[in-house]
PDB file of C-alpha atoms in Angstrom:
ATOM      1  CA  MET A 271     -20.861 -10.575   7.633  1.00 47.00           C
ATOM      2  CA  SER A 272     -22.970 -12.652   5.258  1.00 46.00           C
ATOM      3  CA  GLY A 273     -24.050  -9.817   3.003  1.00 46.00           C
ATOM      4  CA  GLY A 274     -27.345  -9.962   1.142  1.00 46.00           C
ATOM      5  CA  SER A 275     -30.016  -7.338   1.567  1.00 50.00           C
ATOM      6  CA  ARG A 276     -28.982  -6.629   5.179  1.00 74.00           C
ATOM      7  CA  VAL A 277     -25.603  -5.159   4.203  1.00 81.00           C
ATOM      8  CA  VAL A 278     -25.207  -1.832   2.426  1.00 88.00           C
ATOM      9  CA  VAL A 279     -21.851  -1.251   0.693  1.00 90.00           C
ATOM     10  CA  GLU A 280     -20.913   2.368   0.041  1.00 93.00           C
ATOM     11  CA  ARG A 281     -18.002   3.932  -1.698  1.00 94.00           C
ATOM     12  CA  HIS A 282     -15.248   5.264   0.532  1.00 95.00           C
ATOM     13  CA  ARG A 283     -13.797   8.684  -0.348  1.00 94.00           C
ATOM     14  CA  HIS A 284     -10.661   6.818  -1.549  1.00 96.00           C
ATOM     15  CA  GLU A 285     -11.504   5.511  -4.978  1.00 95.00           C
ATOM     16  CA  GLY A 286     -11.629   1.704  -5.156  1.00 95.00           C
ATOM     17  CA  VAL A 287     -12.207   1.347  -1.394  1.00 97.00           C
ATOM     18  CA  PHE A 288     -15.608   0.628   0.155  1.00 97.00           C
ATOM     19  CA  ILE A 289     -17.359   0.634   3.543  1.00 96.00           C
ATOM     20  CA  ALA A 290     -19.765  -2.203   4.350  1.00 93.00           C
ATOM     21  CA  ASN A 291     -22.503  -1.330   6.845  1.00 89.00           C
ATOM     22  CA  GLY A 292     -24.338  -4.241   8.410  1.00 75.00           C
ATOM     23  CA  ASN A 293     -24.156  -5.564  11.945  1.00 75.00           C
ATOM     24  CA  GLN A 294     -20.803  -3.798  12.031  1.00 81.00           C
ATOM     25  CA  GLU A 295     -18.852  -1.419   9.815  1.00 89.00           C
ATOM     26  CA  ALA A 296     -15.937  -2.746   7.804  1.00 94.00           C
ATOM     27  CA  LEU A 297     -13.463  -1.437   5.318  1.00 96.00           C
ATOM     28  CA  CYS A 298     -13.359  -3.602   2.173  1.00 97.00           C
ATOM     29  CA  THR A 299     -12.279  -3.897  -1.446  1.00 97.00           C
ATOM     30  CA  LYS A 300     -14.199  -5.500  -4.339  1.00 96.00           C
ATOM     31  CA  ASN A 301     -12.931  -9.044  -4.771  1.00 96.00           C
ATOM     32  CA  MET A 302     -11.381  -9.335  -8.215  1.00 94.00           C
ATOM     33  CA  VAL A 303     -11.159 -13.141  -7.787  1.00 94.00           C
ATOM     34  CA  PRO A 304     -14.696 -13.948  -6.522  1.00 93.00           C
ATOM     35  CA  GLY A 305     -14.944 -16.959  -4.270  1.00 93.00           C
ATOM     36  CA  GLU A 306     -11.287 -16.731  -3.239  1.00 94.00           C
ATOM     37  CA  ALA A 307      -9.896 -15.520   0.088  1.00 95.00           C
ATOM     38  CA  VAL A 308      -6.199 -14.802   0.682  1.00 96.00           C
ATOM     39  CA  TYR A 309      -5.711 -14.865   4.458  1.00 95.00           C
ATOM     40  CA  ASN A 310      -9.060 -16.198   5.698  1.00 95.00           C
ATOM     41  CA  GLU A 311     -10.517 -12.695   5.593  1.00 96.00           C
ATOM     42  CA  LYS A 312     -14.259 -12.323   5.719  1.00 94.00           C
ATOM     43  CA  ARG A 313     -16.084 -11.960   2.399  1.00 94.00           C
ATOM     44  CA  ILE A 314     -19.366 -10.155   1.814  1.00 93.00           C
ATOM     45  CA  SER A 315     -21.673 -11.062  -1.037  1.00 91.00           C
ATOM     46  CA  VAL A 316     -24.131  -8.292  -1.901  1.00 88.00           C
ATOM     47  CA  GLN A 317     -27.093  -8.862  -4.190  1.00 82.00           C
ATOM     48  CA  ASN A 318     -27.947  -6.120  -6.634  1.00 78.00           C
ATOM     49  CA  GLU A 319     -31.469  -5.137  -7.644  1.00 78.00           C
ATOM     50  CA  ASP A 320     -31.107  -7.093 -10.881  1.00 82.00           C
ATOM     51  CA  GLY A 321     -30.256 -10.283  -8.990  1.00 80.00           C
ATOM     52  CA  SER A 322     -26.539 -10.223  -9.735  1.00 84.00           C
ATOM     53  CA  LYS A 323     -24.061 -10.479  -6.882  1.00 89.00           C
ATOM     54  CA  VAL A 324     -20.838  -8.600  -6.061  1.00 93.00           C
ATOM     55  CA  GLU A 325     -18.336  -9.965  -3.589  1.00 95.00           C
ATOM     56  CA  TYR A 326     -16.187  -7.766  -1.314  1.00 96.00           C
ATOM     57  CA  ARG A 327     -13.243  -8.705   0.909  1.00 96.00           C
ATOM     58  CA  VAL A 328     -12.937  -7.161   4.373  1.00 97.00           C
ATOM     59  CA  TRP A 329      -9.698  -5.221   4.549  1.00 97.00           C
ATOM     60  CA  ASN A 330      -8.433  -5.809   8.060  1.00 96.00           C
ATOM     61  CA  PRO A 331      -6.455  -2.838   9.505  1.00 96.00           C
ATOM     62  CA  LEU A 332      -4.670  -5.205  11.886  1.00 95.00           C
ATOM     63  CA  CYS A 333      -3.199  -6.998   8.880  1.00 94.00           C
ATOM     64  CA  SER A 334      -2.525  -4.029   6.616  1.00 96.00           C
ATOM     65  CA  LYS A 335      -0.823  -0.703   7.350  1.00 96.00           C
ATOM     66  CA  LEU A 336      -2.510   0.784   4.299  1.00 96.00           C
ATOM     67  CA  ALA A 337      -5.903  -0.133   5.705  1.00 97.00           C
ATOM     68  CA  ALA A 338      -4.908   1.288   9.112  1.00 97.00           C
ATOM     69  CA  ALA A 339      -3.778   4.552   7.460  1.00 97.00           C
ATOM     70  CA  THR A 340      -7.070   4.724   5.539  1.00 96.00           C
ATOM     71  CA  LEU A 341      -9.104   4.322   8.727  1.00 95.00           C
ATOM     72  CA  GLY A 342      -6.760   6.744  10.442  1.00 94.00           C
ATOM     73  CA  GLY A 343      -7.954   9.495   8.152  1.00 95.00           C
ATOM     74  CA  VAL A 344      -5.081   9.878   5.683  1.00 96.00           C
ATOM     75  CA  ASP A 345      -5.991  12.385   2.982  1.00 95.00           C
ATOM     76  CA  ASP A 346      -4.929  10.082   0.122  1.00 95.00           C
ATOM     77  CA  ILE A 347      -3.125   6.745  -0.198  1.00 95.00           C
ATOM     78  CA  TRP A 348      -2.589   7.414  -3.913  1.00 96.00           C
ATOM     79  CA  ILE A 349      -3.586   3.851  -4.798  1.00 96.00           C
ATOM     80  CA  LYS A 350      -6.555   3.937  -7.138  1.00 93.00           C
ATOM     81  CA  PRO A 351      -8.009   2.221 -10.234  1.00 94.00           C
ATOM     82  CA  GLY A 352      -5.609   2.480 -13.120  1.00 93.00           C
ATOM     83  CA  ALA A 353      -2.478   3.125 -11.036  1.00 95.00           C
ATOM     84  CA  HIS A 354       0.809   1.317 -11.401  1.00 96.00           C
ATOM     85  CA  VAL A 355       2.199   0.524  -7.917  1.00 97.00           C
ATOM     86  CA  LEU A 356       5.552  -0.576  -6.503  1.00 98.00           C
ATOM     87  CA  TYR A 357       4.996  -2.275  -3.153  1.00 98.00           C
ATOM     88  CA  ARG A 358       8.176  -2.792  -1.139  1.00 96.00           C
ATOM     89  CA  GLY A 359       8.020  -5.189   1.804  1.00 95.00           C
ATOM     90  CA  ALA A 360       5.205  -7.247   0.346  1.00 96.00           C
ATOM     91  CA  ALA A 361       5.593 -10.189   2.792  1.00 96.00           C
ATOM     92  CA  SER A 362       3.140 -12.979   1.910  1.00 96.00           C
ATOM     93  CA  GLY A 363       0.846 -10.653  -0.051  1.00 96.00           C
ATOM     94  CA  THR A 364      -1.947  -9.940   2.424  1.00 96.00           C
ATOM     95  CA  SER A 365      -2.080  -6.186   1.795  1.00 97.00           C
ATOM     96  CA  VAL A 366      -0.854  -6.512  -1.798  1.00 97.00           C
ATOM     97  CA  SER A 367      -3.953  -8.546  -2.627  1.00 97.00           C
ATOM     98  CA  HIS A 368      -6.171  -5.582  -1.613  1.00 97.00           C
ATOM     99  CA  VAL A 369      -4.028  -3.237  -3.687  1.00 97.00           C
ATOM    100  CA  PHE A 370      -4.670  -5.581  -6.579  1.00 96.00           C
ATOM    101  CA  ASP A 371      -8.440  -5.303  -5.959  1.00 96.00           C
ATOM    102  CA  ILE A 372      -8.210  -1.474  -6.002  1.00 96.00           C
ATOM    103  CA  VAL A 373      -5.921  -1.113  -9.045  1.00 95.00           C
ATOM    104  CA  GLY A 374      -8.186  -3.232 -11.192  1.00 88.00           C
ATOM    105  CA  PRO A 375      -7.694  -4.557 -14.730  1.00 76.00           C
ATOM    106  CA  VAL A 376      -4.854  -6.822 -15.842  1.00 72.00           C
ATOM    107  CA  THR A 377      -3.371  -3.959 -17.896  1.00 76.00           C
ATOM    108  CA  MET A 378      -2.358  -2.326 -14.613  1.00 80.00           C
ATOM    109  CA  ARG A 379       0.659  -3.543 -12.614  1.00 93.00           C
ATOM    110  CA  VAL A 380       1.415  -4.108  -8.942  1.00 97.00           C
ATOM    111  CA  TYR A 381       5.103  -4.854  -8.504  1.00 97.00           C
ATOM    112  CA  ALA A 382       5.472  -6.636  -5.154  1.00 97.00           C
ATOM    113  CA  VAL A 383       9.014  -6.869  -3.786  1.00 97.00           C
ATOM    114  CA  GLU A 384       9.827  -9.200  -0.896  1.00 97.00           C
ATOM    115  CA  PHE A 385      13.255 -10.256   0.366  1.00 95.00           C
ATOM    116  CA  SER A 386      12.271 -13.368   2.377  1.00 95.00           C
ATOM    117  CA  HIS A 387      12.058 -16.513   0.273  1.00 95.00           C
ATOM    118  CA  ARG A 388       9.638 -18.072   2.764  1.00 94.00           C
ATOM    119  CA  SER A 389       7.156 -15.206   2.523  1.00 95.00           C
ATOM    120  CA  GLY A 390       7.927 -14.970  -1.175  1.00 95.00           C
ATOM    121  CA  ARG A 391       6.529 -18.471  -1.801  1.00 96.00           C
ATOM    122  CA  ASP A 392       3.207 -17.380  -0.372  1.00 97.00           C
ATOM    123  CA  LEU A 393       3.358 -14.188  -2.414  1.00 97.00           C
ATOM    124  CA  VAL A 394       3.999 -16.125  -5.621  1.00 97.00           C
ATOM    125  CA  ASN A 395       1.140 -18.500  -4.928  1.00 96.00           C
ATOM    126  CA  MET A 396      -1.233 -15.602  -4.219  1.00 96.00           C
ATOM    127  CA  ALA A 397      -0.259 -13.940  -7.497  1.00 95.00           C
ATOM    128  CA  LYS A 398      -1.045 -16.989  -9.621  1.00 94.00           C
ATOM    129  CA  LYS A 399      -4.695 -15.988  -9.859  1.00 92.00           C
ATOM    130  CA  ARG A 400      -3.961 -12.285  -9.890  1.00 93.00           C
ATOM    131  CA  THR A 401      -2.000 -11.841 -13.064  1.00 88.00           C
ATOM    132  CA  ASN A 402      -1.290  -8.134 -12.776  1.00 92.00           C
ATOM    133  CA  ILE A 403       0.719  -8.728  -9.564  1.00 96.00           C
ATOM    134  CA  ILE A 404       4.384  -9.204 -10.384  1.00 96.00           C
ATOM    135  CA  PRO A 405       6.061 -10.943  -7.405  1.00 97.00           C
ATOM    136  CA  ILE A 406       9.776 -10.078  -7.114  1.00 97.00           C
ATOM    137  CA  ILE A 407      11.902 -11.942  -4.578  1.00 97.00           C
ATOM    138  CA  GLU A 408      14.734  -9.504  -4.157  1.00 96.00           C
ATOM    139  CA  ASP A 409      16.350  -7.042  -1.771  1.00 94.00           C
ATOM    140  CA  ALA A 410      14.643  -3.639  -2.071  1.00 93.00           C
ATOM    141  CA  ARG A 411      17.925  -2.006  -0.972  1.00 92.00           C
ATOM    142  CA  HIS A 412      19.258  -2.836  -4.428  1.00 95.00           C
ATOM    143  CA  PRO A 413      16.564  -1.720  -6.888  1.00 95.00           C
ATOM    144  CA  ALA A 414      18.816  -2.139  -9.909  1.00 95.00           C
ATOM    145  CA  LYS A 415      18.561  -5.887  -9.396  1.00 95.00           C
ATOM    146  CA  TYR A 416      14.942  -5.895 -10.572  1.00 96.00           C
ATOM    147  CA  ARG A 417      15.235  -3.214 -13.235  1.00 94.00           C
ATOM    148  CA  LEU A 418      14.252  -5.661 -15.964  1.00 94.00           C
ATOM    149  CA  LEU A 419      10.978  -6.501 -14.224  1.00 94.00           C
ATOM    150  CA  VAL A 420       9.646  -3.134 -13.051  1.00 96.00           C
ATOM    151  CA  GLY A 421       8.327  -0.311 -15.214  1.00 94.00           C
ATOM    152  CA  MET A 422       7.625   3.257 -14.213  1.00 96.00           C
ATOM    153  CA  VAL A 423       5.030   3.567 -11.467  1.00 97.00           C
ATOM    154  CA  ASP A 424       2.596   6.145 -10.146  1.00 97.00           C
ATOM    155  CA  MET A 425       3.238   5.450  -6.493  1.00 97.00           C
ATOM    156  CA  ILE A 426       5.509   3.535  -4.116  1.00 98.00           C
ATOM    157  CA  PHE A 427       4.398   2.005  -0.862  1.00 97.00           C
ATOM    158  CA  SER A 428       7.312   1.142   1.434  1.00 96.00           C
ATOM    159  CA  ASP A 429       7.082  -1.124   4.488  1.00 94.00           C
ATOM    160  CA  LEU A 430      10.708  -1.805   5.348  1.00 89.00           C
ATOM    161  CA  ALA A 431      11.940  -1.753   8.938  1.00 80.00           C
ATOM    162  CA  GLN A 432      15.370  -0.417   8.032  1.00 82.00           C
ATOM    163  CA  PRO A 433      17.305   2.441   9.691  1.00 82.00           C
ATOM    164  CA  ASP A 434      18.116   3.886   6.281  1.00 87.00           C
ATOM    165  CA  GLN A 435      14.637   3.441   4.798  1.00 88.00           C
ATOM    166  CA  ALA A 436      14.478   7.062   3.608  1.00 89.00           C
ATOM    167  CA  ARG A 437      17.586   6.517   1.482  1.00 91.00           C
ATOM    168  CA  ILE A 438      16.211   3.237   0.136  1.00 93.00           C
ATOM    169  CA  LEU A 439      12.942   4.904  -0.780  1.00 94.00           C
ATOM    170  CA  ALA A 440      14.747   7.706  -2.582  1.00 93.00           C
ATOM    171  CA  LEU A 441      16.859   5.195  -4.476  1.00 94.00           C
ATOM    172  CA  ASN A 442      13.828   3.207  -5.647  1.00 96.00           C
ATOM    173  CA  ALA A 443      12.026   6.441  -6.552  1.00 95.00           C
ATOM    174  CA  SER A 444      14.953   7.540  -8.753  1.00 94.00           C
ATOM    175  CA  HIS A 445      14.658   4.285 -10.670  1.00 95.00           C
ATOM    176  CA  TYR A 446      10.913   3.822 -10.986  1.00 97.00           C
ATOM    177  CA  LEU A 447       8.692   6.634  -9.696  1.00 97.00           C
ATOM    178  CA  LYS A 448       7.240   9.097 -12.198  1.00 96.00           C
ATOM    179  CA  ALA A 449       7.826  12.797 -11.721  1.00 94.00           C
ATOM    180  CA  GLY A 450       4.926  14.088  -9.656  1.00 95.00           C
ATOM    181  CA  GLY A 451       4.282  10.551  -8.407  1.00 96.00           C
ATOM    182  CA  HIS A 452       3.607   9.778  -4.732  1.00 97.00           C
ATOM    183  CA  PHE A 453       4.985   7.657  -1.937  1.00 97.00           C
ATOM    184  CA  VAL A 454       3.655   6.263   1.302  1.00 97.00           C
ATOM    185  CA  ILE A 455       6.217   4.991   3.793  1.00 96.00           C
ATOM    186  CA  SER A 456       5.406   3.012   6.916  1.00 95.00           C
ATOM    187  CA  ILE A 457       7.602   3.845   9.936  1.00 93.00           C
ATOM    188  CA  LYS A 458       7.967   1.404  12.841  1.00 92.00           C
ATOM    189  CA  ALA A 459       9.563   3.411  15.649  1.00 91.00           C
ATOM    190  CA  ASN A 460      11.069   0.539  17.636  1.00 87.00           C
ATOM    191  CA  CYS A 461      12.906  -0.832  14.607  1.00 86.00           C
ATOM    192  CA  ILE A 462      14.685   2.458  14.100  1.00 86.00           C
ATOM    193  CA  ASP A 463      15.433   3.642  17.646  1.00 86.00           C
ATOM    194  CA  SER A 464      13.937   2.059  20.771  1.00 85.00           C
ATOM    195  CA  THR A 465      15.699   4.512  23.092  1.00 88.00           C
ATOM    196  CA  VAL A 466      13.529   7.509  22.288  1.00 91.00           C
ATOM    197  CA  SER A 467       9.835   8.174  22.006  1.00 93.00           C
ATOM    198  CA  ALA A 468       7.872   7.148  18.901  1.00 92.00           C
ATOM    199  CA  ASP A 469       7.042  10.783  18.152  1.00 93.00           C
ATOM    200  CA  ALA A 470      10.711  11.687  18.185  1.00 93.00           C
ATOM    201  CA  VAL A 471      11.457   8.870  15.750  1.00 91.00           C
ATOM    202  CA  PHE A 472       8.633   9.981  13.410  1.00 92.00           C
ATOM    203  CA  LYS A 473       9.925  13.539  13.379  1.00 91.00           C
ATOM    204  CA  ALA A 474      13.502  12.429  12.712  1.00 91.00           C
ATOM    205  CA  GLU A 475      12.368  10.158   9.842  1.00 89.00           C
ATOM    206  CA  ALA A 476      10.255  12.902   8.286  1.00 89.00           C
ATOM    207  CA  LYS A 477      13.288  15.166   8.426  1.00 89.00           C
ATOM    208  CA  LYS A 478      15.412  12.512   6.703  1.00 89.00           C
ATOM    209  CA  LEU A 479      12.814  12.333   3.947  1.00 89.00           C
ATOM    210  CA  GLN A 480      12.949  16.101   3.524  1.00 85.00           C
ATOM    211  CA  LEU A 481      16.715  15.941   3.204  1.00 83.00           C
ATOM    212  CA  GLU A 482      16.544  13.250   0.494  1.00 79.00           C
ATOM    213  CA  GLN A 483      16.692  14.876  -2.902  1.00 72.00           C
ATOM    214  CA  GLN A 484      13.331  15.123  -4.689  1.00 87.00           C
ATOM    215  CA  LEU A 485      11.204  13.636  -1.835  1.00 92.00           C
ATOM    216  CA  LYS A 486       8.611  16.035  -0.381  1.00 93.00           C
ATOM    217  CA  PRO A 487       6.642  14.803   2.641  1.00 93.00           C
ATOM    218  CA  ARG A 488       3.089  16.205   2.747  1.00 93.00           C
ATOM    219  CA  GLU A 489       1.248  14.326   5.469  1.00 95.00           C
ATOM    220  CA  GLN A 490       1.779  12.100   8.475  1.00 95.00           C
ATOM    221  CA  VAL A 491      -0.798   9.867  10.175  1.00 96.00           C
ATOM    222  CA  THR A 492      -0.461   7.522  13.151  1.00 95.00           C
ATOM    223  CA  LEU A 493      -1.597   3.935  12.777  1.00 96.00           C
ATOM    224  CA  GLU A 494      -2.872   3.499  16.328  1.00 94.00           C
ATOM    225  CA  PRO A 495      -4.943   1.802  17.624  1.00 95.00           C
ATOM    226  CA  TYR A 496      -4.238  -0.783  14.934  1.00 95.00           C
ATOM    227  CA  GLU A 497      -0.430  -0.679  15.067  1.00 93.00           C
ATOM    228  CA  LYS A 498       1.393   0.537  18.173  1.00 93.00           C
ATOM    229  CA  ASP A 499       4.221   3.070  17.594  1.00 93.00           C
ATOM    230  CA  HIS A 500       3.657   3.119  13.818  1.00 95.00           C
ATOM    231  CA  ALA A 501       3.020   5.987  11.438  1.00 95.00           C
ATOM    232  CA  CYS A 502       2.751   6.537   7.705  1.00 96.00           C
ATOM    233  CA  VAL A 503       4.255   9.509   5.898  1.00 95.00           C
ATOM    234  CA  VAL A 504       2.782  10.453   2.511  1.00 96.00           C
ATOM    235  CA  GLY A 505       4.592  12.656  -0.009  1.00 95.00           C
ATOM    236  CA  THR A 506       5.391  13.613  -3.578  1.00 95.00           C
ATOM    237  CA  TYR A 507       8.424  12.859  -5.731  1.00 94.00           C
ATOM    238  CA  ARG A 508       9.987  15.489  -8.000  1.00 84.00           C
ATOM    239  CA  VAL A 509       7.236  18.039  -7.530  1.00 76.00           C
ATOM    240  CA  PRO A 510       6.410  19.759 -10.876  1.00 67.00           C
ATOM    241  CA  LYS A 511       7.257  23.481 -10.945  1.00 66.00           C
ATOM    242  CA  LYS A 512       3.560  24.446 -11.211  1.00 62.00           C
ATOM    243  CA  GLN A 513       2.819  22.646  -7.955  1.00 54.00           C
ATOM    244  CA  LYS A 514       5.776  24.326  -6.259  1.00 54.00           C
ATOM    245  CA  VAL A 515       4.503  27.717  -7.261  1.00 46.00           C
ATOM    246  CA  ALA A 516       0.956  26.874  -6.030  1.00 51.00           C
ATOM    247  CA  ALA A 517       2.352  25.618  -2.741  1.00 50.00           C
ATOM    248  CA  ALA A 518       4.352  28.808  -2.288  1.00 46.00           C
TER     249      ALA A 518
END
C-alpha cells in the first residue's frame, strides 16, 4: 500500500486506530516515528489537501492479539490517546509499538514488561526512539520487583501463557491499576489445558477472573481466524459503586 491520493484513511471507532482503504483494507495506527518501521510492517503515506503528509503503520492482526481483538469486534480495548498502559508479555515490542502510536505524547507512559532477555533486547532497542515506552525486563509474576519504575495506569493488557494468569493479573492490578480502570487478557487455550476444548478453557478462565477479588469480566471475543484457540477477555477493576448500581 503506497498511499497517496488512492488511499483513504478513516478513523476507526476505537480512538487512535484507523482503517486504510485502497487496493485492500488494513487496520493501522499513525506512525509517531515517521520513516521508521518496527517489524517490516507496511507503511502508508497519505498526502493531505495542503500538501503535507501523514504516515500510518499497518497493524497486522497476525502479529498482534490487540489488533486481532479489534478486528474481531471487541467493544473497547481501552487503549486510547492520553492513557497510561501496563503491557505484560511485551516480547520484542511489535504490538507495544502500536500501543505507543495510539497513546500519543511523551507525557503518557507505556510500561512494557518482558521476562525474556533475548526479546527484551529488541524491546529496549525499539523503545530508544519512542521515549514514552518504559521497557522492563522482569518477571510479571512478581510485580513488586518493578514498583519503582511503574506508576498508576488506566489499563493493563496481559499476554502471558501461564496457568495462573488470572491471579497474576489481579496481583498486578492491585499494585498499579486505577479504580475503575480496565484490563484485557489474552487466553491461549493450549497453554492452559490441551485436554479439553478451547471453549471450555475460555469459560474456566473467565470464571477464575470472576473469582479474583475486584476483577469484573465484561466481554469476551475470539481471535480467530487470526489466532487459533485464542480469546481476549475485557473487564473492569474495582468497579465504582455508581457503576455497580447502574449495572444492577
